[in-house]
Short mmCIF file of C-alpha atoms and ligand atoms in Angstrom, two decimals:
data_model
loop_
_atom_site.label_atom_id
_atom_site.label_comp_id
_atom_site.label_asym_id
_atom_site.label_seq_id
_atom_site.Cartn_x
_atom_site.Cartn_y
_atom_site.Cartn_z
CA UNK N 154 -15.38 -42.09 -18.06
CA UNK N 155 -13.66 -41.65 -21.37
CA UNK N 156 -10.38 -39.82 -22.03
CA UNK N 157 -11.92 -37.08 -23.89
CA UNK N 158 -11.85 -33.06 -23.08
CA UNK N 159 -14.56 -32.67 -20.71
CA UNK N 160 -16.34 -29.50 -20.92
CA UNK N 161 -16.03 -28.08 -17.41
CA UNK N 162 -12.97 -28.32 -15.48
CA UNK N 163 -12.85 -28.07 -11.74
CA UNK N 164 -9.86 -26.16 -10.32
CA UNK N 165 -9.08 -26.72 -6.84
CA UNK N 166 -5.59 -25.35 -5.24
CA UNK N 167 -4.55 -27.06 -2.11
CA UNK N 168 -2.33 -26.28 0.40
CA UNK N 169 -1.73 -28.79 3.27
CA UNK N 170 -5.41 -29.55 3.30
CA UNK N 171 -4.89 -33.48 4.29
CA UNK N 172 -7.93 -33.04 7.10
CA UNK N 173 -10.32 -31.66 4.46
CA UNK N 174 -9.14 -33.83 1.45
CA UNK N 175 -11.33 -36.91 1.67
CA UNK N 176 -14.66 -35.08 2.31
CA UNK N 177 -13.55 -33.11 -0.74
CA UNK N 178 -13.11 -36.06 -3.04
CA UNK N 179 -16.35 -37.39 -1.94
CA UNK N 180 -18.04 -34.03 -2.23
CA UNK N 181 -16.79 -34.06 -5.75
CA UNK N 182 -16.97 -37.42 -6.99
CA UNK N 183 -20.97 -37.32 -5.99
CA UNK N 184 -21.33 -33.86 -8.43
CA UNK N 185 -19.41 -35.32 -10.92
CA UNK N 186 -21.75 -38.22 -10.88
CA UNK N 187 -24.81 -36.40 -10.38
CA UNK N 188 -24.19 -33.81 -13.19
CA UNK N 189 -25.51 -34.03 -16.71
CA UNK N 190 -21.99 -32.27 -17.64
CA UNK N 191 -19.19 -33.85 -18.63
CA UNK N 192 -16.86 -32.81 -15.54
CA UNK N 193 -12.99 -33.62 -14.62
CA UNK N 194 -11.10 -32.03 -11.86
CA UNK N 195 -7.81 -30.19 -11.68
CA UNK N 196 -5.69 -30.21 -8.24
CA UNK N 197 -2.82 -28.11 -7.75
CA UNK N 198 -0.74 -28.98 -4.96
CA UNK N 199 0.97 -25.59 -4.22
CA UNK N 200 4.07 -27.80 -2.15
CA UNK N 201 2.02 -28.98 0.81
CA UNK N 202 4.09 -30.02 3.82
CA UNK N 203 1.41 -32.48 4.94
CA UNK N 204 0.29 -35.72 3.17
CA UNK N 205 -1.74 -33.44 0.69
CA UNK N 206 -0.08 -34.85 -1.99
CA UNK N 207 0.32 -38.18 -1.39
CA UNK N 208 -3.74 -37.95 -1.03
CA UNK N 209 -3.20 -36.62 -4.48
CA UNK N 210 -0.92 -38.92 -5.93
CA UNK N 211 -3.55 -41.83 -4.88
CA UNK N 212 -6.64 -40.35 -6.21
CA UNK N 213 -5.23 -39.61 -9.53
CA UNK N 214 -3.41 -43.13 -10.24
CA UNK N 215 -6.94 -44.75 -9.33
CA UNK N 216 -9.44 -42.03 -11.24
CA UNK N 217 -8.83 -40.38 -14.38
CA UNK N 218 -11.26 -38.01 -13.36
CA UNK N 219 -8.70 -36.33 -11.32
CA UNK N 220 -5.61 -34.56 -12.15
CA UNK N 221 -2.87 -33.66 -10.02
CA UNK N 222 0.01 -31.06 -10.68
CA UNK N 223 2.16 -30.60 -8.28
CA UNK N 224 4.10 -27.41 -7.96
CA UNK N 225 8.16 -27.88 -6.97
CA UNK N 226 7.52 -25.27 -3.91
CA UNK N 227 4.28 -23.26 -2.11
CA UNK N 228 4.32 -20.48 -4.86
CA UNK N 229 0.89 -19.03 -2.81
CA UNK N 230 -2.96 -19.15 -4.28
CA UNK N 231 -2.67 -16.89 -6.77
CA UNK N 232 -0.17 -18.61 -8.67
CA UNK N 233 -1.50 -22.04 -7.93
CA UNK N 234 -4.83 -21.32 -9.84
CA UNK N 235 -2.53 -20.07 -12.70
CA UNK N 236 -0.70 -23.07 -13.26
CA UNK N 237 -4.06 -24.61 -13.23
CA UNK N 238 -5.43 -22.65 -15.59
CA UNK N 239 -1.85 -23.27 -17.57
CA UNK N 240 -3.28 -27.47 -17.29
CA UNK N 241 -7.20 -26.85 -18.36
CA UNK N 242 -8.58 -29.10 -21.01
CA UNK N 243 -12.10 -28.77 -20.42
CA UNK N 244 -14.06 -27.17 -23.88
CA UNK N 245 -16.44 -25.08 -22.30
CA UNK N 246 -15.56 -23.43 -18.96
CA UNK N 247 -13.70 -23.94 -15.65
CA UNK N 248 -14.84 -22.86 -12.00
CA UNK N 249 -12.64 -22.59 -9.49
CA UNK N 250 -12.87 -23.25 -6.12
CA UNK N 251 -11.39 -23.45 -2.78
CA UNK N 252 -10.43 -27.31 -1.13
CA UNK N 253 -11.59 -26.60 2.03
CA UNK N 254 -15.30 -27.04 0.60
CA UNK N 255 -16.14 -23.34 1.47
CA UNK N 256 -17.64 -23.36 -2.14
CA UNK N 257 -20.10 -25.47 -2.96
CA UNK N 258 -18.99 -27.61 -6.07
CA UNK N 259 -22.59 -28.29 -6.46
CA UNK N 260 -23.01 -24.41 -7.46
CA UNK N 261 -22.11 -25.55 -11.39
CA UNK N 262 -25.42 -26.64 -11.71
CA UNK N 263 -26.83 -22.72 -10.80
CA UNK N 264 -23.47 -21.17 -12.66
CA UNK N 265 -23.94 -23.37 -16.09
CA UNK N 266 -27.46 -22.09 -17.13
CA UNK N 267 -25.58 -18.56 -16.97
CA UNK N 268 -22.81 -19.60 -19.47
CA UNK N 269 -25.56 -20.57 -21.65
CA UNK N 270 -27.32 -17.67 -21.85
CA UNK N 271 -24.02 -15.99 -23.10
CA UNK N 272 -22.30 -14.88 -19.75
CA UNK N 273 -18.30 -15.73 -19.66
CA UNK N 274 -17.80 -14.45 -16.29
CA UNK N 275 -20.13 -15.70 -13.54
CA UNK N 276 -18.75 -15.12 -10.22
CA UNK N 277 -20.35 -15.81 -6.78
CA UNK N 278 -20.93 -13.29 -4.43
CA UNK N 279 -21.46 -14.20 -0.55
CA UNK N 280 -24.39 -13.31 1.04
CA UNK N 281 -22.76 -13.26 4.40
CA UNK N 282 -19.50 -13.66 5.39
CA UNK N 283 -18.75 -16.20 8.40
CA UNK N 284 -15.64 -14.38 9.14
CA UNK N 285 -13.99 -12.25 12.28
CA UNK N 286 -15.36 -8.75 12.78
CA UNK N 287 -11.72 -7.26 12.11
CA UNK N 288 -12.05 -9.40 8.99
CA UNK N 289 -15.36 -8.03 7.47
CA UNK N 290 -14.68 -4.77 7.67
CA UNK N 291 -10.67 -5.07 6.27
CA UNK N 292 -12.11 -6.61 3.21
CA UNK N 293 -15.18 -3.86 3.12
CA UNK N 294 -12.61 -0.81 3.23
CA UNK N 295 -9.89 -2.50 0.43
CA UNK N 296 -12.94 -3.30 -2.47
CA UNK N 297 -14.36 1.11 -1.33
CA UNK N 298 -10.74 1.66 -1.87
CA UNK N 299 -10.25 -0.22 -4.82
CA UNK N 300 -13.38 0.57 -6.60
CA UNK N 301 -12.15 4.29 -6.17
CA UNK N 302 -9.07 4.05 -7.51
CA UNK N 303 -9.37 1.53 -10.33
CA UNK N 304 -11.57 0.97 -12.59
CA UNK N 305 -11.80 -2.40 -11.97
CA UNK N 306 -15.51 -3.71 -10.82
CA UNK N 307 -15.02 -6.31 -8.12
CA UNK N 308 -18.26 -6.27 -5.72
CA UNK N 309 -17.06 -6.44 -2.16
CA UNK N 310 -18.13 -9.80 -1.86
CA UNK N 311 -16.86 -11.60 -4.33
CA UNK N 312 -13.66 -13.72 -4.32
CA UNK N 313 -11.91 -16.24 -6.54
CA UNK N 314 -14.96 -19.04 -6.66
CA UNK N 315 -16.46 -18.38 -10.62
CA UNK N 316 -17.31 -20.20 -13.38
CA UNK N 317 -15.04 -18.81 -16.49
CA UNK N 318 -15.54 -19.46 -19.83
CA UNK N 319 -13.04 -21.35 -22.07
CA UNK N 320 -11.94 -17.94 -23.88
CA UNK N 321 -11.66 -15.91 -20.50
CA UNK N 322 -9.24 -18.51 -19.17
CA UNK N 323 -7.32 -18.26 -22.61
CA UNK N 324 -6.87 -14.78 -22.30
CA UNK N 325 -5.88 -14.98 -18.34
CA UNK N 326 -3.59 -17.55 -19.42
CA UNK N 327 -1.49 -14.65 -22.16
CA UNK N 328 -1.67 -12.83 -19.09
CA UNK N 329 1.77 -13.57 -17.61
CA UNK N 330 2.51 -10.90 -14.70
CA UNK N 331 4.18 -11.56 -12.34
CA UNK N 332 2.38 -10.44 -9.64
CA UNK N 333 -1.17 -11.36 -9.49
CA UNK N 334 -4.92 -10.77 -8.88
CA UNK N 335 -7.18 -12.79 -10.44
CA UNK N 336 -10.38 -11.61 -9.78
CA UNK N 337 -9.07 -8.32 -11.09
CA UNK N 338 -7.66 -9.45 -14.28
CA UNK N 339 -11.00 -11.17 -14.51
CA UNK N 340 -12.84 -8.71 -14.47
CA UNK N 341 -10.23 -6.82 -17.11
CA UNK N 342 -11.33 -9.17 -19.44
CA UNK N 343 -14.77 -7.34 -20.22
CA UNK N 344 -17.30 -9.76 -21.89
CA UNK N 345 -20.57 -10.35 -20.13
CA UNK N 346 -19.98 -10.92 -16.25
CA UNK N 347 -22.47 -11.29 -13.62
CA UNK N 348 -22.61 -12.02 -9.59
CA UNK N 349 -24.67 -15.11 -8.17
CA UNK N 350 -25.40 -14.58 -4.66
CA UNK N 351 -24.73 -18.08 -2.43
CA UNK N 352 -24.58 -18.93 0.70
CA UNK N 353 -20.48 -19.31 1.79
CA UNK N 354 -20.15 -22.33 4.17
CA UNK N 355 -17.59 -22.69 7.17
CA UNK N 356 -14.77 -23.85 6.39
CA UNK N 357 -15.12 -27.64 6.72
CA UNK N 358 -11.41 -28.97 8.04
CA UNK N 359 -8.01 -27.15 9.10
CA UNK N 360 -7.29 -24.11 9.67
CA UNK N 361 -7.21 -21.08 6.78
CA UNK N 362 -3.94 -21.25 4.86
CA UNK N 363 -3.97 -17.78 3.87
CA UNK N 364 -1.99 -15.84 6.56
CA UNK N 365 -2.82 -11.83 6.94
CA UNK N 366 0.62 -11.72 5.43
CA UNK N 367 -0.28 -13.55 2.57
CA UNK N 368 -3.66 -11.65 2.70
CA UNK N 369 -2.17 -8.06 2.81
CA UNK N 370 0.13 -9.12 -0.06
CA UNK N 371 -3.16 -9.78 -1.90
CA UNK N 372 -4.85 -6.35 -1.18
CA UNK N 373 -1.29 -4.51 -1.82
CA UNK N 374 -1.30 -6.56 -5.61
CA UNK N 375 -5.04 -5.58 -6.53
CA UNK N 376 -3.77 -2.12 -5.93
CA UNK N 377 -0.41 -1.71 -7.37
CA UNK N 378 -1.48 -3.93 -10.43
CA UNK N 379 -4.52 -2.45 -11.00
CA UNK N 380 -4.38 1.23 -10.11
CA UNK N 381 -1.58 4.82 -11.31
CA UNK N 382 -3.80 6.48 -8.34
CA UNK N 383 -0.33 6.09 -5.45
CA UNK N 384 1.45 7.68 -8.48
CA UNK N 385 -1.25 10.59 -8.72
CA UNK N 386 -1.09 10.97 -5.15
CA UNK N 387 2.44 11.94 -4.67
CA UNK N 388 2.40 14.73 -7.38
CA UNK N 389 -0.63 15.90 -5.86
CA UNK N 390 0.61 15.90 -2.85
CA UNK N 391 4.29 17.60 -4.09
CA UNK N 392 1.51 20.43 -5.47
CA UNK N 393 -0.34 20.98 -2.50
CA UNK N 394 2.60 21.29 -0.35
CA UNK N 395 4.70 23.76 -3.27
CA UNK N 396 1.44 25.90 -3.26
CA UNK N 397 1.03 26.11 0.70
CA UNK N 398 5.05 26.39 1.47
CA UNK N 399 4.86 29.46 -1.72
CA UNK N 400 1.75 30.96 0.03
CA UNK N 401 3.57 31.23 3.15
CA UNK N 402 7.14 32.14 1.68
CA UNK N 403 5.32 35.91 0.24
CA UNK N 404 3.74 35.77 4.11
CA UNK N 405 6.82 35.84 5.43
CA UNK N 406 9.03 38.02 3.39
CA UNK N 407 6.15 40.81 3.52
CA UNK N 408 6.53 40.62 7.47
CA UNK N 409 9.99 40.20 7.25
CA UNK N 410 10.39 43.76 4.58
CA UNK N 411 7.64 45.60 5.97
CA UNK N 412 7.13 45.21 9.12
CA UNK N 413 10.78 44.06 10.26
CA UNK N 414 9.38 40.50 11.64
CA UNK N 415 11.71 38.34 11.57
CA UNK N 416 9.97 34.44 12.20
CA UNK N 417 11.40 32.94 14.94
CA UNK N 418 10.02 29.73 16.20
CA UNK N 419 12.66 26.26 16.54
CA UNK N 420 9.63 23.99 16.97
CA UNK N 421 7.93 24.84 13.90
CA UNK N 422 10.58 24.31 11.90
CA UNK N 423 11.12 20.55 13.37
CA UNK N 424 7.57 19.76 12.78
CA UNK N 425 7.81 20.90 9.62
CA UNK N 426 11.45 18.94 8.81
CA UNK N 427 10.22 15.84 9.81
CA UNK N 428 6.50 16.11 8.57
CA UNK N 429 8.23 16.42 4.79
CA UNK N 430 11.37 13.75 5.78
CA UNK N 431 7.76 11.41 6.09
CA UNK N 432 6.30 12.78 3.64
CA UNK N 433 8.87 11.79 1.31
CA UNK N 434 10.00 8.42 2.57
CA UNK N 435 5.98 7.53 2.25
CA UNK N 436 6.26 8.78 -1.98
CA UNK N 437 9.74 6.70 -2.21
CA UNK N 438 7.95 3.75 -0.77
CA UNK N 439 4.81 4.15 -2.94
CA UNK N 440 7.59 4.40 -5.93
CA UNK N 441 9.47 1.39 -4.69
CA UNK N 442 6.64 -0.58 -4.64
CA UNK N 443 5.66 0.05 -9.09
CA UNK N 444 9.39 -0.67 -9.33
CA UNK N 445 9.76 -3.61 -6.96
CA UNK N 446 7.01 -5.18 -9.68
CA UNK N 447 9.13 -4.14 -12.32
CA UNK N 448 12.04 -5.23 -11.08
CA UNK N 449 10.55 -8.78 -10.83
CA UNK N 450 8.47 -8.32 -13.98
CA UNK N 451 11.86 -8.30 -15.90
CA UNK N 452 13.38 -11.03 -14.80
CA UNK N 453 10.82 -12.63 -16.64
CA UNK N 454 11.00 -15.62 -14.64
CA UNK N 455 8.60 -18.75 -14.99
CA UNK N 456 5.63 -17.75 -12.45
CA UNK N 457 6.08 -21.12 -11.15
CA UNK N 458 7.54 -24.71 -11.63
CA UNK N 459 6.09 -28.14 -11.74
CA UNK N 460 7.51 -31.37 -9.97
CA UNK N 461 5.29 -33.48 -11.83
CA UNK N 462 1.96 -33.94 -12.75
CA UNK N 463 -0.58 -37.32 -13.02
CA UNK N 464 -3.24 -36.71 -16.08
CA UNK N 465 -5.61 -39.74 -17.21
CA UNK N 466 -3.98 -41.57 -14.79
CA UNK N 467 -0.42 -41.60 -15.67
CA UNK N 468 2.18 -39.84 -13.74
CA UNK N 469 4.62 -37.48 -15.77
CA UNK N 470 8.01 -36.35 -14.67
CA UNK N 471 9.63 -36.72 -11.33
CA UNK N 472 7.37 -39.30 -9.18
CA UNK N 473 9.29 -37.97 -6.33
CA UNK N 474 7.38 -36.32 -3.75
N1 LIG C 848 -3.95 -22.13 -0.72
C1 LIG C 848 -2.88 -22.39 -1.60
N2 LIG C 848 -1.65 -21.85 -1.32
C2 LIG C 848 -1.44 -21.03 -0.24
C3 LIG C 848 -2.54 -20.74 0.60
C4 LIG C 848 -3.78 -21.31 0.34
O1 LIG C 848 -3.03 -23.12 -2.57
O2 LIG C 848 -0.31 -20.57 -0.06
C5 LIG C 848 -5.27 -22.76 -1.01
C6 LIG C 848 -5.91 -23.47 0.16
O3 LIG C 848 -5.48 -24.81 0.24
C7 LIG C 848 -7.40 -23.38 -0.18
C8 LIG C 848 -7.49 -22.04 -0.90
O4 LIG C 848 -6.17 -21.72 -1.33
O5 LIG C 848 -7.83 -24.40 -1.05
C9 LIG C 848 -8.04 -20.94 -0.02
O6 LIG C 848 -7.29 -20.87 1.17
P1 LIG C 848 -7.97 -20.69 2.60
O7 LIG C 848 -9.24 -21.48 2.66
O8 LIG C 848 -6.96 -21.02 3.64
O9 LIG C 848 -8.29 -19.13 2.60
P2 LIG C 848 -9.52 -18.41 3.30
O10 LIG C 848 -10.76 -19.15 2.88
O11 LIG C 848 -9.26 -18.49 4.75
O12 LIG C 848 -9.46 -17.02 2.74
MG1 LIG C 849 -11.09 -21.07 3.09
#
């Protein structure tokens, strides 16, 4: 291999994924080889704890096929595939993909054909998921929900794993906010986009690395980012409740003038206190969380920072890992 831009970069964000990292070398090293394309891969350690990035370290000193950036901290997925998409080189496109080999690599050979007939989005949609019950249906009700209240397009099986082209990732790359969903700001992009149904394998080593923290974090992002409809909700809910609490108000002042009634009832009024106390702590939350990413918008912080990175074989900056 030469050191010239290849024209499909591979992007692969790893977190301590030292059981599954020599199967995924191999896996890749043997499309590489196999492929007609000219094809170089793109690591991003996202501060593994194991020996992920010592792995790294080796593969990329030995094949220049291989680059490694390691990030100074775990910064999460999300941001991961951004700094890779901050390192791509390749001319054409880049697909990213999972380390734990639950996406094929071998899928650029179906994906390419599609970038050639003038798609710049090709994303893969599962046919099945080989996930937990509780699991299925979570990610079911958040891409309803979503698709409701955006008007983003994200099929309910479809992740990450896509092949972009070279001017999608430059405009995700002038996308700098700070907190992120990719597959929504990919499909923000417009251009052609299209799903390609594959089959999703089992993860092949380790454990998942994305906790239902880190997962609800996700789902709370593609929302907030993506959608005014919280927003909406509160004032529709402040009209409702005006309209009802007016509507009973004239109720009550007729019984109370001509009749004499006057409304007596302790528990009622409770209810009715703290019904409204939640009411309103739920709309301050709903605020908080626009302002939260403001708040961290502003700061206009770097979304993440590199340690040091190995490219054509040669390591830049601090060697220390
Ligand atoms: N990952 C990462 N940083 C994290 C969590 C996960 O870079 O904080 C990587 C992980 O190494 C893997 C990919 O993101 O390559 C997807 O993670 P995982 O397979 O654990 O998620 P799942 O498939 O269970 O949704
Ligand atoms: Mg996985």
């Amino acid at each position: 291999m030469n050191n010239l831009e290849p024209q499909i970069n591979l992007l692969i964000p790893l977190y301590n994924e030292e059981e599954v990292f020599d199967k995924l070398i191999e896996r890749l090293s043997k499309v590489m080889e196999a492929s007609p394309l000219s094809i170089k891969v793109i690591m991003i350690d996202d501060g593994s704890l194991d020996n992920t990035a010592e792995l790294m370290r080796k593969v990329s000193l030995q094949d220049d096929r291989f680059t490694s950036i390691f990030l100074s901290r775990n910064f999460g997925h999300q941001i991961a595939l951004t700094a890779g998409l901050d390192y791509v080189d390749a001319t054409e496109a880049v697909m990213i993909l999972d380390g734990d080999l639950q996406d094929p690599p071998e899928l650029i050979e179906d994906f390419y054909p599609y970038l050639k007939k003038g798609y710049d989005v090709i994303y893969a949609v599962r046919k099945k998921r080989k996930e937990s019950f509780f699991k299925i249906i979570a990610y079911k009700v958040f891409y309803k929900v979503l698709k409701r209240i955006s008007k983003l397009e994200i099929p309910v099986d479809s992740g990450d794993f896509s092949l972009i082209s070279r001017r999608v990732v430059n405009d995700m790359i002038r996308m700098r906010e700070e907190s992120r969903f990719l597959r929504g700001m990919r499909n923000w992009v417009g251009y052609k986009q299209i799903g390609v149904e594959y089959e999703r394998e089992e993860r092949q080593e380790g454990d998942s690395k994305y906790t239902i923290r880190k997962l609800l974090s996700l789902a709370l992002n593609g929302i907030f980012n993506f959608s005014e409809y919280p927003i909406k909700f509160i004032s529709n809910l402040g009209i409702l409740t005006v309209t009802v609490s007016l509507v009973y108000l004239i109720y009550t002042l007729i019984k109370k003038i001509f009749f004499g009634v006057v409304p007596e009832g302790f528990t009622g009024t409770i209810i009715v206190i703290i019904l409204f106390g939640g009411v309103q702590l739920i709309s301050i939350g709903i605020l908080g969380e626009y302002i939260l990413r403001i708040f961290f918008q502003v700061k206009n912080r770097p979304l993440y920072l590199v340690k040091s990175h190995i490219k054509n074989k040669e390591e830049h900056g601090s060697a220390i890992l």
